[in-house]
Amino acid sequence: MAHKPFTQYHVAEAELALEAVTGALDDLTKSLTAGEDLGDRALLRLFAAKENSTRVARQVTDLALEIAGAGALHRRNELERLYRDVRAGSFHPPNSDAVRAFIGAYALGLS
């Protein structure tokens, strides 16, 4: 399957998404590890990292499912478990609604 243009395109899309979120996570981790004062943006950056990572995980899992096909949803397939786990990411605290409420209020100068 690796030689099929469809597969290569989807894998490239996944890599591009992962590269962007990995870079952002690396940057935030370095800042926190170095004890850098993120000021009043600290919580915003943490929430944004969680939300963006969860989004990318869903996107990459969806791409993997498209490549693998319907058989990937069978209980014995590892992608089925990954699909469920990744979908649950938006429900873990802070959930997506709470993240958006916080970031929206921050961006509008309400917090």
mmCIF file of N, CA and C in Angstrom:
data_model
loop_
_atom_site.group_PDB
_atom_site.id
_atom_site.type_symbol
_atom_site.label_atom_id
_atom_site.label_comp_id
_atom_site.label_asym_id
_atom_site.label_seq_id
_atom_site.Cartn_x
_atom_site.Cartn_y
_atom_site.Cartn_z
ATOM 1 N N MET A 1 0.808 -1.196 0.000
ATOM 2 C CA MET A 1 0.000 0.000 0.000
ATOM 3 C C MET A 1 0.857 1.267 0.000
ATOM 4 N N ALA A 2 2.080 1.160 0.459
ATOM 5 C CA ALA A 2 2.938 2.333 0.586
ATOM 6 C C ALA A 2 3.215 3.003 -0.767
ATOM 7 N N HIS A 3 3.108 2.265 -1.844
ATOM 8 C CA HIS A 3 3.408 2.820 -3.159
ATOM 9 C C HIS A 3 2.202 3.507 -3.800
ATOM 10 N N LYS A 4 1.056 3.426 -3.175
ATOM 11 C CA LYS A 4 -0.141 4.054 -3.733
ATOM 12 C C LYS A 4 -0.148 5.550 -3.417
ATOM 13 N N PRO A 5 -0.432 6.382 -4.419
ATOM 14 C CA PRO A 5 -0.477 7.836 -4.180
ATOM 15 C C PRO A 5 -1.459 8.227 -3.076
ATOM 16 N N PHE A 6 -2.596 7.553 -2.989
ATOM 17 C CA PHE A 6 -3.589 7.826 -1.935
ATOM 18 C C PHE A 6 -2.960 7.657 -0.556
ATOM 19 N N THR A 7 -2.233 6.576 -0.365
ATOM 20 C CA THR A 7 -1.585 6.300 0.913
ATOM 21 C C THR A 7 -0.505 7.336 1.199
ATOM 22 N N GLN A 8 0.310 7.624 0.237
ATOM 23 C CA GLN A 8 1.389 8.597 0.421
ATOM 24 C C GLN A 8 0.838 9.980 0.777
ATOM 25 N N TYR A 9 -0.232 10.375 0.113
ATOM 26 C CA TYR A 9 -0.838 11.675 0.387
ATOM 27 C C TYR A 9 -1.358 11.736 1.825
ATOM 28 N N HIS A 10 -2.070 10.709 2.241
ATOM 29 C CA HIS A 10 -2.635 10.684 3.591
ATOM 30 C C HIS A 10 -1.540 10.625 4.661
ATOM 31 N N VAL A 11 -0.507 9.861 4.406
ATOM 32 C CA VAL A 11 0.614 9.794 5.349
ATOM 33 C C VAL A 11 1.312 11.156 5.419
ATOM 34 N N ALA A 12 1.463 11.823 4.295
ATOM 35 C CA ALA A 12 2.073 13.156 4.295
ATOM 36 C C ALA A 12 1.221 14.143 5.091
ATOM 37 N N GLU A 13 -0.093 14.084 4.928
ATOM 38 C CA GLU A 13 -0.990 14.958 5.689
ATOM 39 C C GLU A 13 -0.822 14.713 7.193
ATOM 40 N N ALA A 14 -0.728 13.458 7.572
ATOM 41 C CA ALA A 14 -0.546 13.113 8.984
ATOM 42 C C ALA A 14 0.789 13.645 9.499
ATOM 43 N N GLU A 15 1.833 13.474 8.736
ATOM 44 C CA GLU A 15 3.156 13.951 9.146
ATOM 45 C C GLU A 15 3.187 15.469 9.288
ATOM 46 N N LEU A 16 2.553 16.177 8.369
ATOM 47 C CA LEU A 16 2.516 17.637 8.446
ATOM 48 C C LEU A 16 1.805 18.088 9.718
ATOM 49 N N ALA A 17 0.689 17.473 10.021
ATOM 50 C CA ALA A 17 -0.061 17.832 11.224
ATOM 51 C C ALA A 17 0.733 17.502 12.480
ATOM 52 N N LEU A 18 1.352 16.330 12.506
ATOM 53 C CA LEU A 18 2.139 15.933 13.674
ATOM 54 C C LEU A 18 3.350 16.838 13.871
ATOM 55 N N GLU A 19 3.985 17.225 12.777
ATOM 56 C CA GLU A 19 5.168 18.088 12.866
ATOM 57 C C GLU A 19 4.816 19.432 13.502
ATOM 58 N N ALA A 20 3.688 19.991 13.106
ATOM 59 C CA ALA A 20 3.280 21.292 13.653
ATOM 60 C C ALA A 20 2.989 21.201 15.147
ATOM 61 N N VAL A 21 2.227 20.215 15.554
ATOM 62 C CA VAL A 21 1.856 20.129 16.971
ATOM 63 C C VAL A 21 3.051 19.692 17.819
ATOM 64 N N THR A 22 3.912 18.849 17.283
ATOM 65 C CA THR A 22 5.106 18.422 18.023
ATOM 66 C C THR A 22 6.031 19.612 18.269
ATOM 67 N N GLY A 23 6.186 20.472 17.270
ATOM 68 C CA GLY A 23 7.003 21.667 17.442
ATOM 69 C C GLY A 23 6.455 22.582 18.523
ATOM 70 N N ALA A 24 5.147 22.758 18.530
ATOM 71 C CA ALA A 24 4.523 23.614 19.546
ATOM 72 C C ALA A 24 4.677 23.003 20.940
ATOM 73 N N LEU A 25 4.499 21.695 21.050
ATOM 74 C CA LEU A 25 4.661 21.025 22.346
ATOM 75 C C LEU A 25 6.106 21.086 22.825
ATOM 76 N N ASP A 26 7.045 20.894 21.904
ATOM 77 C CA ASP A 26 8.467 20.990 22.264
ATOM 78 C C ASP A 26 8.806 22.384 22.783
ATOM 79 N N ASP A 27 8.301 23.401 22.113
ATOM 80 C CA ASP A 27 8.557 24.780 22.518
ATOM 81 C C ASP A 27 7.987 25.052 23.909
ATOM 82 N N LEU A 28 6.765 24.636 24.139
ATOM 83 C CA LEU A 28 6.138 24.856 25.441
ATOM 84 C C LEU A 28 6.866 24.075 26.529
ATOM 85 N N THR A 29 7.234 22.851 26.244
ATOM 86 C CA THR A 29 7.954 22.021 27.218
ATOM 87 C C THR A 29 9.298 22.641 27.581
ATOM 88 N N LYS A 30 10.022 23.131 26.588
ATOM 89 C CA LYS A 30 11.315 23.785 26.857
ATOM 90 C C LYS A 30 11.138 25.021 27.728
ATOM 91 N N SER A 31 10.117 25.803 27.431
ATOM 92 C CA SER A 31 9.846 27.005 28.229
ATOM 93 C C SER A 31 9.542 26.648 29.675
ATOM 94 N N LEU A 32 8.704 25.650 29.868
ATOM 95 C CA LEU A 32 8.326 25.244 31.227
ATOM 96 C C LEU A 32 9.503 24.621 31.967
ATOM 97 N N THR A 33 10.278 23.785 31.276
ATOM 98 C CA THR A 33 11.426 23.131 31.890
ATOM 99 C C THR A 33 12.493 24.161 32.296
ATOM 100 N N ALA A 34 12.644 25.195 31.493
ATOM 101 C CA ALA A 34 13.635 26.234 31.785
ATOM 102 C C ALA A 34 13.149 27.195 32.864
ATOM 103 N N GLY A 35 11.915 27.016 33.309
ATOM 104 C CA GLY A 35 11.378 27.897 34.344
ATOM 105 C C GLY A 35 11.002 29.271 33.824
ATOM 106 N N GLU A 36 10.837 29.364 32.520
ATOM 107 C CA GLU A 36 10.472 30.640 31.900
ATOM 108 C C GLU A 36 9.105 31.093 32.417
ATOM 109 N N ASP A 37 9.009 32.354 32.710
ATOM 110 C CA ASP A 37 7.735 32.911 33.176
ATOM 111 C C ASP A 37 6.856 33.190 31.962
ATOM 112 N N LEU A 38 5.786 32.444 31.843
ATOM 113 C CA LEU A 38 4.875 32.630 30.722
ATOM 114 C C LEU A 38 3.802 33.667 31.034
ATOM 115 N N GLY A 39 3.859 34.203 32.240
ATOM 116 C CA GLY A 39 2.930 35.257 32.628
ATOM 117 C C GLY A 39 1.487 34.801 32.577
ATOM 118 N N ASP A 40 0.633 35.727 32.193
ATOM 119 C CA ASP A 40 -0.792 35.414 32.185
ATOM 120 C C ASP A 40 -1.195 34.541 30.992
ATOM 121 N N ARG A 41 -0.235 34.219 30.125
ATOM 122 C CA ARG A 41 -0.516 33.331 28.987
ATOM 123 C C ARG A 41 -0.229 31.861 29.304
ATOM 124 N N ALA A 42 0.241 31.565 30.490
ATOM 125 C CA ALA A 42 0.624 30.191 30.823
ATOM 126 C C ALA A 42 -0.540 29.222 30.662
ATOM 127 N N LEU A 43 -1.654 29.512 31.275
ATOM 128 C CA LEU A 43 -2.807 28.615 31.192
ATOM 129 C C LEU A 43 -3.347 28.554 29.768
ATOM 130 N N LEU A 44 -3.360 29.670 29.085
ATOM 131 C CA LEU A 44 -3.804 29.692 27.693
ATOM 132 C C LEU A 44 -2.936 28.766 26.848
ATOM 133 N N ARG A 45 -1.633 28.855 27.027
ATOM 134 C CA ARG A 45 -0.723 28.004 26.242
ATOM 135 C C ARG A 45 -0.899 26.528 26.560
ATOM 136 N N LEU A 46 -1.111 26.213 27.841
ATOM 137 C CA LEU A 46 -1.340 24.818 28.216
ATOM 138 C C LEU A 46 -2.642 24.297 27.627
ATOM 139 N N PHE A 47 -3.709 25.077 27.746
ATOM 140 C CA PHE A 47 -5.006 24.666 27.194
ATOM 141 C C PHE A 47 -4.931 24.537 25.670
ATOM 142 N N ALA A 48 -4.269 25.487 25.020
ATOM 143 C CA ALA A 48 -4.141 25.433 23.566
ATOM 144 C C ALA A 48 -3.342 24.201 23.134
ATOM 145 N N ALA A 49 -2.296 23.879 23.873
ATOM 146 C CA ALA A 49 -1.493 22.695 23.553
ATOM 147 C C ALA A 49 -2.325 21.426 23.674
ATOM 148 N N LYS A 50 -3.122 21.339 24.723
ATOM 149 C CA LYS A 50 -3.985 20.169 24.919
ATOM 150 C C LYS A 50 -5.006 20.067 23.790
ATOM 151 N N GLU A 51 -5.658 21.171 23.477
ATOM 152 C CA GLU A 51 -6.711 21.157 22.450
ATOM 153 C C GLU A 51 -6.133 20.884 21.065
ATOM 154 N N ASN A 52 -5.037 21.554 20.724
ATOM 155 C CA ASN A 52 -4.436 21.336 19.409
ATOM 156 C C ASN A 52 -3.890 19.926 19.260
ATOM 157 N N SER A 53 -3.296 19.394 20.317
ATOM 158 C CA SER A 53 -2.786 18.013 20.267
ATOM 159 C C SER A 53 -3.924 17.028 20.093
ATOM 160 N N THR A 54 -5.018 17.266 20.779
ATOM 161 C CA THR A 54 -6.177 16.379 20.658
ATOM 162 C C THR A 54 -6.751 16.442 19.251
ATOM 163 N N ARG A 55 -6.851 17.632 18.695
ATOM 164 C CA ARG A 55 -7.355 17.787 17.322
ATOM 165 C C ARG A 55 -6.487 17.033 16.329
ATOM 166 N N VAL A 56 -5.178 17.207 16.458
ATOM 167 C CA VAL A 56 -4.258 16.547 15.531
ATOM 168 C C VAL A 56 -4.314 15.033 15.708
ATOM 169 N N ALA A 57 -4.425 14.572 16.927
ATOM 170 C CA ALA A 57 -4.540 13.129 17.160
ATOM 171 C C ALA A 57 -5.779 12.573 16.458
ATOM 172 N N ARG A 58 -6.886 13.299 16.538
ATOM 173 C CA ARG A 58 -8.106 12.858 15.838
ATOM 174 C C ARG A 58 -7.889 12.863 14.325
ATOM 175 N N GLN A 59 -7.270 13.918 13.823
ATOM 176 C CA GLN A 59 -7.029 14.035 12.389
ATOM 177 C C GLN A 59 -6.140 12.892 11.887
ATOM 178 N N VAL A 60 -5.070 12.627 12.606
ATOM 179 C CA VAL A 60 -4.137 11.581 12.193
ATOM 180 C C VAL A 60 -4.788 10.200 12.285
ATOM 181 N N THR A 61 -5.563 9.983 13.312
ATOM 182 C CA THR A 61 -6.268 8.706 13.439
ATOM 183 C C THR A 61 -7.280 8.527 12.315
ATOM 184 N N ASP A 62 -7.996 9.583 11.978
ATOM 185 C CA ASP A 62 -8.936 9.513 10.855
ATOM 186 C C ASP A 62 -8.220 9.174 9.559
ATOM 187 N N LEU A 63 -7.053 9.782 9.338
ATOM 188 C CA LEU A 63 -6.277 9.473 8.136
ATOM 189 C C LEU A 63 -5.834 8.010 8.127
ATOM 190 N N ALA A 64 -5.396 7.520 9.273
ATOM 191 C CA ALA A 64 -4.981 6.115 9.372
ATOM 192 C C ALA A 64 -6.154 5.181 9.076
ATOM 193 N N LEU A 65 -7.329 5.533 9.559
ATOM 194 C CA LEU A 65 -8.524 4.721 9.291
ATOM 195 C C LEU A 65 -8.881 4.740 7.814
ATOM 196 N N GLU A 66 -8.731 5.890 7.164
ATOM 197 C CA GLU A 66 -9.009 5.954 5.732
ATOM 198 C C GLU A 66 -8.066 5.044 4.959
ATOM 199 N N ILE A 67 -6.817 5.015 5.368
ATOM 200 C CA ILE A 67 -5.841 4.155 4.699
ATOM 201 C C ILE A 67 -6.168 2.683 4.967
ATOM 202 N N ALA A 68 -6.465 2.359 6.207
ATOM 203 C CA ALA A 68 -6.684 0.960 6.597
ATOM 204 C C ALA A 68 -8.022 0.416 6.131
ATOM 205 N N GLY A 69 -9.027 1.272 6.024
ATOM 206 C CA GLY A 69 -10.338 0.809 5.583
ATOM 207 C C GLY A 69 -11.216 0.352 6.736
ATOM 208 N N ALA A 70 -12.395 -0.125 6.406
ATOM 209 C CA ALA A 70 -13.417 -0.469 7.392
ATOM 210 C C ALA A 70 -12.971 -1.554 8.370
ATOM 211 N N GLY A 71 -12.077 -2.416 7.970
ATOM 212 C CA GLY A 71 -11.594 -3.472 8.856
ATOM 213 C C GLY A 71 -10.907 -2.933 10.104
ATOM 214 N N ALA A 72 -10.469 -1.695 10.031
ATOM 215 C CA ALA A 72 -9.789 -1.087 11.176
ATOM 216 C C ALA A 72 -10.731 -0.867 12.347
ATOM 217 N N LEU A 73 -12.032 -0.892 12.106
ATOM 218 C CA LEU A 73 -12.995 -0.679 13.187
ATOM 219 C C LEU A 73 -13.363 -1.961 13.929
ATOM 220 N N HIS A 74 -12.795 -3.073 13.522
ATOM 221 C CA HIS A 74 -13.046 -4.337 14.223
ATOM 222 C C HIS A 74 -12.358 -4.315 15.577
ATOM 223 N N ARG A 75 -13.000 -4.865 16.577
ATOM 224 C CA ARG A 75 -12.489 -4.836 17.963
ATOM 225 C C ARG A 75 -11.064 -5.368 18.098
ATOM 226 N N ARG A 76 -10.658 -6.277 17.257
ATOM 227 C CA ARG A 76 -9.320 -6.856 17.366
ATOM 228 C C ARG A 76 -8.247 -5.987 16.720
ATOM 229 N N ASN A 77 -8.648 -4.930 16.049
ATOM 230 C CA ASN A 77 -7.689 -4.061 15.371
ATOM 231 C C ASN A 77 -7.254 -2.946 16.321
ATOM 232 N N GLU A 78 -5.960 -2.724 16.415
ATOM 233 C CA GLU A 78 -5.420 -1.688 17.302
ATOM 234 C C GLU A 78 -5.955 -0.294 16.951
ATOM 235 N N LEU A 79 -6.202 -0.042 15.692
ATOM 236 C CA LEU A 79 -6.732 1.261 15.296
ATOM 237 C C LEU A 79 -8.108 1.534 15.911
ATOM 238 N N GLU A 80 -8.873 0.495 16.142
ATOM 239 C CA GLU A 80 -10.191 0.679 16.760
ATOM 240 C C GLU A 80 -10.040 1.255 18.162
ATOM 241 N N ARG A 81 -9.112 0.720 18.937
ATOM 242 C CA ARG A 81 -8.863 1.232 20.285
ATOM 243 C C ARG A 81 -8.306 2.652 20.234
ATOM 244 N N LEU A 82 -7.376 2.883 19.336
ATOM 245 C CA LEU A 82 -6.805 4.220 19.191
ATOM 246 C C LEU A 82 -7.882 5.235 18.815
ATOM 247 N N TYR A 83 -8.786 4.832 17.946
ATOM 248 C CA TYR A 83 -9.880 5.706 17.535
ATOM 249 C C TYR A 83 -10.721 6.119 18.746
ATOM 250 N N ARG A 84 -11.083 5.142 19.571
ATOM 251 C CA ARG A 84 -11.871 5.444 20.776
ATOM 252 C C ARG A 84 -11.087 6.323 21.741
ATOM 253 N N ASP A 85 -9.829 6.000 21.972
ATOM 254 C CA ASP A 85 -9.012 6.768 22.911
ATOM 255 C C ASP A 85 -8.839 8.211 22.456
ATOM 256 N N VAL A 86 -8.590 8.399 21.180
ATOM 257 C CA VAL A 86 -8.382 9.739 20.640
ATOM 258 C C VAL A 86 -9.675 10.552 20.718
ATOM 259 N N ARG A 87 -10.799 9.937 20.457
ATOM 260 C CA ARG A 87 -12.085 10.642 20.549
ATOM 261 C C ARG A 87 -12.354 11.096 21.979
ATOM 262 N N ALA A 88 -11.894 10.346 22.950
ATOM 263 C CA ALA A 88 -12.121 10.700 24.357
ATOM 264 C C ALA A 88 -11.286 11.901 24.795
ATOM 265 N N GLY A 89 -10.261 12.244 24.051
ATOM 266 C CA GLY A 89 -9.390 13.355 24.424
ATOM 267 C C GLY A 89 -10.116 14.674 24.606
ATOM 268 N N SER A 90 -11.143 14.898 23.815
ATOM 269 C CA SER A 90 -11.858 16.175 23.925
ATOM 270 C C SER A 90 -12.776 16.224 25.135
ATOM 271 N N PHE A 91 -13.004 15.086 25.781
ATOM 272 C CA PHE A 91 -13.851 15.053 26.975
ATOM 273 C C PHE A 91 -13.047 15.166 28.265
ATOM 274 N N HIS A 92 -11.745 14.863 28.184
ATOM 275 C CA HIS A 92 -10.903 14.938 29.379
ATOM 276 C C HIS A 92 -10.756 16.397 29.814
ATOM 277 N N PRO A 93 -10.736 16.619 31.122
ATOM 278 C CA PRO A 93 -10.619 17.996 31.610
ATOM 279 C C PRO A 93 -9.310 18.638 31.179
ATOM 280 N N PRO A 94 -9.318 19.861 30.820
ATOM 281 C CA PRO A 94 -10.512 20.633 30.534
ATOM 282 C C PRO A 94 -11.084 20.217 29.183
ATOM 283 N N ASN A 95 -12.403 20.040 29.119
ATOM 284 C CA ASN A 95 -12.999 19.620 27.857
ATOM 285 C C ASN A 95 -12.926 20.751 26.837
ATOM 286 N N SER A 96 -13.246 20.429 25.609
ATOM 287 C CA SER A 96 -13.107 21.404 24.522
ATOM 288 C C SER A 96 -13.932 22.663 24.753
ATOM 289 N N ASP A 97 -15.118 22.526 25.314
ATOM 290 C CA ASP A 97 -15.948 23.704 25.587
ATOM 291 C C ASP A 97 -15.282 24.620 26.613
ATOM 292 N N ALA A 98 -14.740 24.040 27.671
ATOM 293 C CA ALA A 98 -14.076 24.831 28.704
ATOM 294 C C ALA A 98 -12.833 25.528 28.143
ATOM 295 N N VAL A 99 -12.096 24.838 27.297
ATOM 296 C CA VAL A 99 -10.904 25.433 26.677
ATOM 297 C C VAL A 99 -11.300 26.635 25.831
ATOM 298 N N ARG A 100 -12.340 26.467 25.027
ATOM 299 C CA ARG A 100 -12.776 27.568 24.168
ATOM 300 C C ARG A 100 -13.337 28.738 24.979
ATOM 301 N N ALA A 101 -14.071 28.447 26.038
ATOM 302 C CA ALA A 101 -14.601 29.515 26.889
ATOM 303 C C ALA A 101 -13.454 30.312 27.493
ATOM 304 N N PHE A 102 -12.443 29.627 28.002
ATOM 305 C CA PHE A 102 -11.308 30.306 28.613
ATOM 306 C C PHE A 102 -10.543 31.137 27.599
ATOM 307 N N ILE A 103 -10.194 30.514 26.449
ATOM 308 C CA ILE A 103 -9.403 31.212 25.448
ATOM 309 C C ILE A 103 -10.188 32.355 24.821
ATOM 310 N N GLY A 104 -11.476 32.157 24.582
ATOM 311 C CA GLY A 104 -12.302 33.230 24.041
ATOM 312 C C GLY A 104 -12.374 34.408 24.972
ATOM 313 N N ALA A 105 -12.585 34.141 26.259
ATOM 314 C CA ALA A 105 -12.654 35.223 27.249
ATOM 315 C C ALA A 105 -11.307 35.924 27.350
ATOM 316 N N TYR A 106 -10.228 35.165 27.322
ATOM 317 C CA TYR A 106 -8.895 35.757 27.377
ATOM 318 C C TYR A 106 -8.653 36.669 26.170
ATOM 319 N N ALA A 107 -8.961 36.160 24.984
ATOM 320 C CA ALA A 107 -8.713 36.914 23.753
ATOM 321 C C ALA A 107 -9.532 38.201 23.700
ATOM 322 N N LEU A 108 -10.691 38.177 24.348
ATOM 323 C CA LEU A 108 -11.549 39.370 24.379
ATOM 324 C C LEU A 108 -11.280 40.266 25.573
ATOM 325 N N GLY A 109 -10.265 39.910 26.360
ATOM 326 C CA GLY A 109 -9.903 40.730 27.520
ATOM 327 C C GLY A 109 -10.888 40.620 28.670
ATOM 328 N N LEU A 110 -11.605 39.506 28.746
ATOM 329 C CA LEU A 110 -12.599 39.329 29.795
ATOM 330 C C LEU A 110 -12.082 38.556 30.996
ATOM 331 N N SER A 111 -10.875 38.042 30.904
ATOM 332 C CA SER A 111 -10.357 37.275 32.054
ATOM 333 C C SER A 111 -9.080 37.882 32.582
#
